[in-house]
Amino acid sequence: MNEERAWVDEQWNNVQILYKVRSILYENRSEFQHTQIVDSYQYGRMLLLDGFVQTTEKDEFIYHEMMVHVPMLSHPNPEKVLIIGGGDGGILREVLRYGSVGGVTMVEIDSKVIDLCQEYLPMISAGAFNDKRTNLVIDDGAEFVKETKDQFDVIIVDSPDPIGPARVLFSKSFYLTLHDIMTNHGILARQTGSLHLQVDEQKEAYDLLTGIYSYTEPFVFAVPTYVGGFFSAMFSSDSINPLDIGISALEDRVVGNRLETKYYHPGIHVGAFHVPRFLKERLICQ
Ligand code: SAM
């Protein structure tokens, strides 16, 4: 489909964001969600699910680098990784940059998203789906984790916000099951939305995760198309406190993995955990 339309919009409760587009490259409803791929003037090609921007050609690197390198570089030797969601392939691409990784299982509920992103946004997965270490599973992540016999060093939940099929990926039972399939030094990272437009997501995830893991810390970073101020994620582990990891140790691991990044660097990694005071108060005091 190549329909001319001036704008696509993202509707929040009290905020509407408009993106001027050259064209709508694809728009349809899959088995699970309304899916759009547009060519925008400002951010290049964009994937929207149920009307919300998921990733864009121009700023995808920020989210994918922070959601992968913060947990992966905090782990001493990540070998087995689980990705829940992540249909555009950006998280998978960054995980596969680690020589220590022997296998990545990626569980995506909607194969249509993978097909469309490979067709219209191939630069995001950049061949990651064809890597021999990739084990792609088309399933509901909440069901997969109940059945798998595998254990993982790093688990990254790259889901949309808690709407539609993603709702189950924000539940206590899901987090408890993730804990059961994690190795001793396991680390979980999951996105928890923007600090201003998805206020409840950080608190809900923090309260559930602190009841399951020894360490749970929020970290923040700025993604232009994830509107509403800083975007957030939660880092949870039973044995690794992210606040104990310093810049020099991270620099050694960056060099050891020969990582070249556009947003991530060890200083911004450490800084990401120095979150705004209002977020600390929101998580701890209320
Ligand atoms: N980076 C984006 C964000 O932070 O909102 C997420 C991008 S990625 C496209 C989100 C993926 O999660 C989609 O491909 C969607 O189909 C998938 N997804 C939603 N619910 C799921 C579930 N229950 N199990 C597995 N994948 C799911």
Coordinates of N, CA and C in Angstrom, one line a residue, residues 89-261:
G89 N 13.8 -6.4 15.6 CA 15.1 -7.0 15.5 C 16.3 -6.2 16.0
G90 N 16.0 -5.0 16.5 CA 17.0 -4.1 17.0 C 17.7 -4.6 18.3
I91 N 17.0 -5.2 19.2 CA 17.6 -5.7 20.4 C 18.4 -6.9 20.0
L92 N 17.9 -7.8 19.2 CA 18.6 -9.0 18.7 C 19.9 -8.6 18.0
R93 N 19.9 -7.6 17.2 CA 21.1 -7.1 16.5 C 22.2 -6.7 17.5
E94 N 21.8 -6.0 18.5 CA 22.9 -5.5 19.5 C 23.4 -6.7 20.4
V95 N 22.5 -7.6 20.8 CA 22.9 -8.8 21.6 C 23.9 -9.6 20.8
L96 N 23.7 -9.8 19.5 CA 24.6 -10.7 18.8 C 26.0 -10.1 18.6
R97 N 26.2 -8.9 19.1 CA 27.5 -8.3 18.9 C 28.5 -8.8 20.0
Y98 N 28.0 -9.6 20.9 CA 28.8 -10.2 22.0 C 29.4 -11.5 21.6
G99 N 30.7 -11.7 21.6 CA 31.3 -12.9 21.2 C 31.0 -14.0 22.3
S100 N 30.7 -13.6 23.5 CA 30.4 -14.6 24.6 C 29.0 -15.2 24.4
V101 N 28.2 -14.6 23.6 CA 26.8 -15.1 23.4 C 26.8 -16.3 22.4
G102 N 26.4 -17.5 23.0 CA 26.3 -18.7 22.2 C 24.9 -18.9 21.6
G103 N 23.9 -18.3 22.2 CA 22.6 -18.5 21.7 C 21.6 -17.4 22.2
V104 N 20.8 -16.9 21.3 CA 19.8 -15.9 21.7 C 18.4 -16.5 21.3
T105 N 17.5 -16.6 22.3 CA 16.1 -17.0 22.0 C 15.3 -15.7 21.9
M106 N 14.6 -15.5 20.8 CA 13.7 -14.3 20.7 C 12.3 -14.8 20.6
V107 N 11.4 -14.4 21.5 CA 10.0 -14.9 21.5 C 9.1 -13.7 21.1
E108 N 8.6 -13.7 19.9 CA 7.8 -12.6 19.4 C 6.4 -13.2 19.0
I109 N 5.3 -12.6 19.5 CA 4.0 -13.1 19.3 C 3.5 -13.0 17.8
D110 N 4.0 -11.9 17.1 CA 3.4 -11.6 15.9 C 4.4 -11.6 14.7
S111 N 4.4 -12.7 14.0 CA 5.4 -12.9 12.9 C 5.2 -11.8 11.8
K112 N 4.0 -11.2 11.8 CA 3.8 -10.2 10.7 C 4.7 -9.0 11.0
V113 N 5.0 -8.7 12.3 CA 5.8 -7.6 12.6 C 7.3 -7.9 12.1
I114 N 7.7 -9.1 12.3 CA 9.1 -9.4 11.9 C 9.2 -9.3 10.4
D115 N 8.1 -9.9 9.7 CA 8.2 -9.8 8.2 C 8.2 -8.4 7.7
L116 N 7.3 -7.6 8.3 CA 7.2 -6.2 7.8 C 8.5 -5.4 8.1
C117 N 9.0 -5.6 9.3 CA 10.3 -4.9 9.6 C 11.4 -5.3 8.8
Q118 N 11.5 -6.6 8.4 CA 12.5 -7.0 7.5 C 12.4 -6.5 6.1
E119 N 11.1 -6.3 5.7 CA 10.8 -5.7 4.4 C 11.0 -4.2 4.4
Y120 N 10.5 -3.5 5.3 CA 10.5 -2.0 5.3 C 11.5 -1.3 6.2
L121 N 12.0 -2.1 7.2 CA 13.0 -1.5 8.1 C 14.2 -2.5 8.3
P122 N 14.8 -2.9 7.2 CA 15.8 -4.0 7.3 C 17.1 -3.5 8.0
M123 N 17.3 -2.1 8.0 CA 18.5 -1.6 8.7 C 18.4 -1.9 10.2
I124 N 17.3 -2.1 10.8 CA 17.2 -2.3 12.2 C 17.7 -3.7 12.6
S125 N 17.2 -4.7 12.0 CA 17.7 -6.1 12.3 C 19.0 -6.3 11.7
A126 N 19.3 -5.7 10.6 CA 20.7 -5.8 9.9 C 21.2 -7.2 9.8
G127 N 20.3 -8.1 9.4 CA 20.7 -9.5 9.2 C 20.7 -10.4 10.5
A128 N 20.3 -9.8 11.6 CA 20.3 -10.6 12.9 C 19.5 -11.8 12.9
F129 N 18.4 -11.8 12.1 CA 17.5 -13.0 12.1 C 18.1 -14.2 11.4
N130 N 19.2 -13.9 10.6 CA 19.9 -15.0 9.9 C 21.1 -15.5 10.6
D131 N 21.4 -14.9 11.8 CA 22.6 -15.4 12.5 C 22.3 -16.8 13.1
K132 N 23.3 -17.6 13.0 CA 23.1 -19.0 13.4 C 22.9 -19.2 14.9
R133 N 23.1 -18.1 15.6 CA 22.9 -18.2 17.1 C 21.5 -17.8 17.4
T134 N 20.7 -17.3 16.4 CA 19.4 -16.9 16.7 C 18.4 -18.0 16.7
N135 N 17.6 -18.1 17.8 CA 16.5 -19.1 17.9 C 15.3 -18.3 18.0
L136 N 14.6 -18.2 16.9 CA 13.4 -17.3 16.8 C 12.1 -18.2 17.1
V137 N 11.3 -17.8 18.1 CA 10.1 -18.5 18.5 C 8.9 -17.6 18.3
I138 N 7.9 -18.0 17.5 CA 6.7 -17.2 17.4 C 5.7 -17.7 18.4
D139 N 5.5 -17.0 19.5 CA 4.7 -17.4 20.6 C 4.4 -16.2 21.5
D140 N 3.5 -16.4 22.4 CA 3.2 -15.4 23.5 C 4.4 -15.6 24.5
G141 N 5.1 -14.5 24.7 CA 6.2 -14.6 25.6 C 5.8 -15.2 27.0
A142 N 4.6 -14.8 27.5 CA 4.2 -15.2 28.8 C 3.9 -16.7 28.8
E143 N 3.6 -17.3 27.7 CA 3.4 -18.8 27.6 C 4.7 -19.5 27.5
F144 N 5.6 -18.9 26.6 CA 6.9 -19.6 26.4 C 7.7 -19.7 27.7
V145 N 7.7 -18.7 28.5 CA 8.5 -18.8 29.7 C 8.0 -19.8 30.7
K146 N 6.7 -20.1 30.6 CA 6.2 -21.1 31.5 C 6.7 -22.5 31.1
E147 N 6.9 -22.7 29.8 CA 7.2 -24.0 29.2 C 8.7 -24.3 29.1
T148 N 9.5 -23.3 28.9 CA 10.9 -23.5 28.5 C 11.7 -24.2 29.6
K149 N 12.6 -25.0 29.3 CA 13.5 -25.7 30.2 C 14.8 -25.0 30.3
D150 N 15.0 -24.0 29.4 CA 16.3 -23.3 29.4 C 16.4 -22.3 30.5
Q151 N 17.7 -22.0 30.8 CA 18.0 -20.9 31.8 C 18.8 -19.8 31.0
F152 N 18.6 -18.6 31.4 CA 19.2 -17.5 30.7 C 20.0 -16.6 31.6
D153 N 21.1 -16.0 31.0 CA 22.0 -15.1 31.8 C 21.4 -13.7 31.8
V154 N 20.8 -13.3 30.6 CA 20.2 -12.0 30.5 C 18.9 -12.1 29.8
I155 N 17.9 -11.5 30.4 CA 16.5 -11.5 29.8 C 16.1 -10.0 29.5
I156 N 15.7 -9.8 28.3 CA 15.4 -8.4 27.9 C 13.9 -8.4 27.4
V157 N 13.0 -7.7 28.1 CA 11.6 -7.6 27.7 C 11.4 -6.3 26.9
D158 N 11.3 -6.5 25.6 CA 11.2 -5.4 24.6 C 9.7 -5.4 24.1
S159 N 8.8 -5.1 25.0 CA 7.4 -5.2 24.6 C 6.9 -3.8 24.4
P160 N 5.7 -3.7 23.7 CA 5.0 -2.4 23.7 C 4.6 -2.0 25.1
D161 N 3.8 -1.0 25.3 CA 3.2 -0.6 26.6 C 2.1 -1.6 26.9
P162 N 1.7 -1.7 28.1 CA 0.7 -2.7 28.6 C -0.6 -2.6 27.9
I163 N -0.7 -2.8 26.6 CA -2.0 -2.8 25.9 C -2.0 -4.0 24.9
G164 N -3.1 -4.5 24.6 CA -3.2 -5.6 23.7 C -2.5 -6.8 24.2
P165 N -1.8 -7.5 23.3 CA -1.1 -8.7 23.6 C 0.0 -8.5 24.7
A166 N 0.5 -7.3 24.8 CA 1.6 -7.0 25.7 C 1.2 -7.0 27.2
R167 N -0.1 -6.9 27.4 CA -0.5 -6.7 28.8 C 0.0 -7.8 29.8
V168 N 0.1 -9.0 29.3 CA 0.5 -10.1 30.1 C 2.0 -10.0 30.5
L169 N 2.7 -9.2 29.8 CA 4.2 -9.0 30.1 C 4.5 -8.0 31.2
F170 N 3.4 -7.6 31.9 CA 3.6 -6.7 33.0 C 3.1 -7.3 34.3
S171 N 2.8 -8.6 34.3 CA 2.2 -9.2 35.5 C 3.2 -9.8 36.4
K172 N 2.7 -10.0 37.7 CA 3.6 -10.6 38.7 C 4.0 -12.0 38.3
S173 N 3.0 -12.7 37.8 CA 3.3 -14.2 37.5 C 4.3 -14.2 36.4
F174 N 4.3 -13.3 35.4 CA 5.3 -13.3 34.4 C 6.7 -13.0 35.0
Y175 N 6.8 -12.0 35.9 CA 8.1 -11.7 36.5 C 8.6 -12.9 37.3
L176 N 7.7 -13.5 38.0 CA 8.1 -14.7 38.9 C 8.7 -15.8 38.0
T177 N 8.0 -16.0 36.8 CA 8.5 -17.1 35.9 C 9.8 -16.7 35.3
L178 N 10.0 -15.4 35.0 CA 11.3 -15.0 34.5 C 12.4 -15.3 35.5
H179 N 12.1 -15.1 36.8 CA 13.1 -15.3 37.8 C 13.5 -16.8 37.9
D180 N 12.5 -17.6 37.7 CA 12.7 -19.1 37.7 C 13.6 -19.6 36.5
I181 N 13.6 -18.9 35.4 CA 14.4 -19.3 34.3 C 15.7 -18.6 34.1
M182 N 16.1 -17.9 35.2 CA 17.4 -17.1 35.1 C 18.5 -17.9 35.8
T183 N 19.7 -17.8 35.3 CA 20.9 -18.4 35.9 C 21.3 -17.6 37.2
N184 N 22.3 -18.0 37.9 CA 22.6 -17.4 39.2 C 22.9 -15.9 39.1
H185 N 23.7 -15.5 38.1 CA 24.1 -14.1 38.0 C 23.1 -13.4 37.0
G186 N 21.9 -13.9 36.9 CA 21.0 -13.5 35.8 C 20.6 -12.0 36.0
I187 N 20.3 -11.3 34.9 CA 19.9 -9.9 34.8 C 18.7 -9.8 34.0
L188 N 17.7 -9.1 34.5 CA 16.5 -8.7 33.7 C 16.5 -7.2 33.4
A189 N 16.2 -6.9 32.1 CA 16.0 -5.5 31.8 C 14.6 -5.4 31.1
R190 N 13.7 -4.5 31.5 CA 12.5 -4.3 30.8 C 12.1 -2.9 30.7
Q191 N 11.5 -2.5 29.6 CA 11.2 -1.1 29.4 C 9.9 -0.8 30.3
T192 N 10.0 0.4 30.9 CA 8.8 0.8 31.8 C 8.3 2.2 31.4
G193 N 8.4 2.6 30.2 CA 7.7 3.8 29.6 C 8.3 5.1 30.0
S194 N 7.6 6.2 29.6 CA 8.1 7.5 29.8 C 7.8 8.1 31.2
L195 N 8.6 8.9 31.7 CA 8.4 9.4 33.1 C 7.2 10.3 33.3
H196 N 6.7 10.9 32.1 CA 5.6 11.8 32.3 C 4.3 11.3 31.7
L197 N 4.4 10.4 30.7 CA 3.1 10.0 30.1 C 2.7 8.6 30.6
Q198 N 3.6 7.9 31.2 CA 3.3 6.5 31.6 C 3.7 6.3 33.1
V199 N 3.3 7.3 33.9 CA 3.7 7.4 35.3 C 3.5 6.1 36.0
D200 N 2.4 5.4 35.9 CA 2.2 4.2 36.7 C 3.1 3.0 36.4
E201 N 3.6 3.0 35.1 CA 4.3 1.8 34.7 C 5.6 1.6 35.5
Q202 N 6.3 2.7 35.8 CA 7.5 2.5 36.6 C 7.2 2.0 38.0
K203 N 6.3 2.6 38.6 CA 5.9 2.2 40.0 C 5.4 0.8 40.1
E204 N 4.5 0.4 39.2 CA 4.0 -1.0 39.2 C 5.1 -2.0 39.0
A205 N 6.0 -1.7 38.0 CA 7.1 -2.7 37.7 C 8.0 -2.7 38.9
Y206 N 8.4 -1.6 39.5 CA 9.3 -1.5 40.6 C 8.8 -2.3 41.8
D207 N 7.5 -2.0 42.1 CA 7.0 -2.7 43.3 C 7.0 -4.2 43.1
L208 N 6.6 -4.7 41.9 CA 6.6 -6.2 41.7 C 8.1 -6.7 41.7
L209 N 9.0 -6.0 41.0 CA 10.3 -6.6 40.8 C 11.1 -6.5 42.1
T210 N 10.9 -5.5 43.0 CA 11.7 -5.4 44.2 C 11.2 -6.5 45.2
G211 N 10.0 -7.0 44.9 CA 9.5 -8.1 45.8 C 10.0 -9.5 45.3
I212 N 10.7 -9.5 44.2 CA 11.2 -10.8 43.6 C 12.7 -10.9 43.6
Y213 N 13.4 -9.7 43.2 CA 14.8 -9.7 43.1 C 15.5 -9.0 44.2
S214 N 16.8 -9.3 44.5 CA 17.5 -8.6 45.5 C 17.8 -7.2 45.1
Y215 N 18.1 -7.0 43.8 CA 18.4 -5.6 43.4 C 17.4 -5.2 42.2
T216 N 16.8 -4.1 42.3 CA 16.0 -3.5 41.2 C 16.3 -2.0 41.2
E217 N 16.8 -1.6 40.0 CA 17.1 -0.1 39.9 C 16.5 0.4 38.6
P218 N 15.9 1.6 38.6 CA 15.5 2.2 37.3 C 16.7 2.8 36.6
F219 N 16.7 2.8 35.3 CA 17.6 3.7 34.6 C 16.9 4.4 33.5
V220 N 17.4 5.5 33.1 CA 16.7 6.4 32.1 C 17.6 6.8 31.0
F221 N 16.9 7.2 29.9 CA 17.6 7.7 28.7 C 16.6 8.4 27.9
A222 N 17.1 9.2 26.9 CA 16.2 10.1 26.1 C 16.1 9.5 24.7
V223 N 14.8 9.2 24.3 CA 14.5 8.7 23.0 C 13.5 9.7 22.4
P224 N 13.9 10.5 21.4 CA 13.0 11.6 20.9 C 11.5 11.1 20.5
T225 N 11.4 9.9 20.0 CA 10.0 9.5 19.6 C 9.3 8.7 20.7
Y226 N 10.0 8.5 21.8 CA 9.2 8.0 23.0 C 9.0 9.2 23.9
V227 N 7.9 9.9 23.5 CA 7.6 11.2 24.1 C 7.2 11.2 25.6
G228 N 7.4 12.3 26.2 CA 7.1 12.4 27.6 C 8.3 12.4 28.5
G229 N 9.3 13.1 28.1 CA 10.5 13.2 29.0 C 11.4 12.0 28.9
F230 N 12.2 11.7 29.9 CA 13.1 10.6 29.9 C 12.2 9.3 29.7
F231 N 12.8 8.3 29.0 CA 12.2 7.0 28.9 C 12.9 6.1 30.0
S232 N 12.2 5.1 30.5 CA 12.8 4.4 31.6 C 12.8 2.9 31.3
A233 N 13.6 2.2 32.1 CA 13.7 0.8 32.1 C 14.0 0.3 33.6
M234 N 13.8 -0.9 33.9 CA 14.1 -1.5 35.2 C 15.2 -2.6 35.0
F235 N 16.2 -2.5 35.9 CA 17.3 -3.5 35.9 C 17.1 -4.3 37.1
S236 N 16.9 -5.6 37.0 CA 16.8 -6.5 38.2 C 17.7 -7.7 38.2
S237 N 18.2 -8.0 39.4 CA 19.1 -9.2 39.5 C 19.2 -9.6 41.0
D238 N 19.5 -10.9 41.2 CA 19.7 -11.3 42.6 C 21.1 -11.1 43.1
S239 N 22.1 -11.0 42.1 CA 23.5 -11.0 42.6 C 24.2 -9.8 42.0
I240 N 23.7 -9.1 41.0 CA 24.5 -7.9 40.5 C 23.7 -6.6 40.8
N241 N 24.4 -5.8 41.6 CA 23.9 -4.4 41.9 C 24.4 -3.5 40.8
P242 N 23.6 -2.9 39.9 CA 24.1 -2.1 38.8 C 24.8 -0.9 39.4
L243 N 24.5 -0.4 40.6 CA 25.1 0.8 41.2 C 26.6 0.5 41.6
D244 N 27.0 -0.8 41.7 CA 28.3 -1.1 42.1 C 29.3 -1.2 40.9
I245 N 28.8 -1.0 39.7 CA 29.7 -1.2 38.5 C 30.2 0.2 38.0
G246 N 31.5 0.3 38.0 CA 32.1 1.6 37.7 C 32.5 1.8 36.2
I247 N 32.8 3.0 35.9 CA 33.1 3.3 34.5 C 34.3 2.5 33.9
S248 N 35.3 2.4 34.7 CA 36.5 1.7 34.2 C 36.2 0.2 33.9
A249 N 35.5 -0.4 34.8 CA 35.1 -1.9 34.5 C 34.3 -1.9 33.2
L250 N 33.4 -1.0 33.0 CA 32.6 -1.0 31.8 C 33.4 -0.7 30.6
E251 N 34.4 0.2 30.7 CA 35.3 0.5 29.6 C 36.1 -0.7 29.2
D252 N 36.5 -1.5 30.1 CA 37.3 -2.7 29.8 C 36.4 -3.7 29.0
R253 N 35.1 -3.8 29.4 CA 34.2 -4.7 28.8 C 33.8 -4.2 27.4
V254 N 33.7 -2.9 27.2 CA 33.4 -2.3 25.9 C 34.6 -2.6 24.9
V255 N 35.8 -2.5 25.4 CA 37.0 -2.7 24.6 C 37.0 -4.2 24.3
G256 N 36.8 -5.1 25.4 CA 36.8 -6.5 25.2 C 35.9 -7.0 24.2
N257 N 34.7 -6.3 24.1 CA 33.7 -6.8 23.1 C 33.7 -6.0 21.8
R258 N 34.7 -5.1 21.7 CA 34.9 -4.3 20.5 C 33.6 -3.6 20.1
L259 N 32.9 -3.1 21.1 CA 31.7 -2.4 20.8 C 31.9 -1.0 20.2
E260 N 31.2 -0.7 19.1 CA 31.1 0.7 18.6 C 29.7 1.1 18.7
T261 N 29.5 2.2 19.4 CA 28.1 2.6 19.6 C 27.9 4.1 19.3

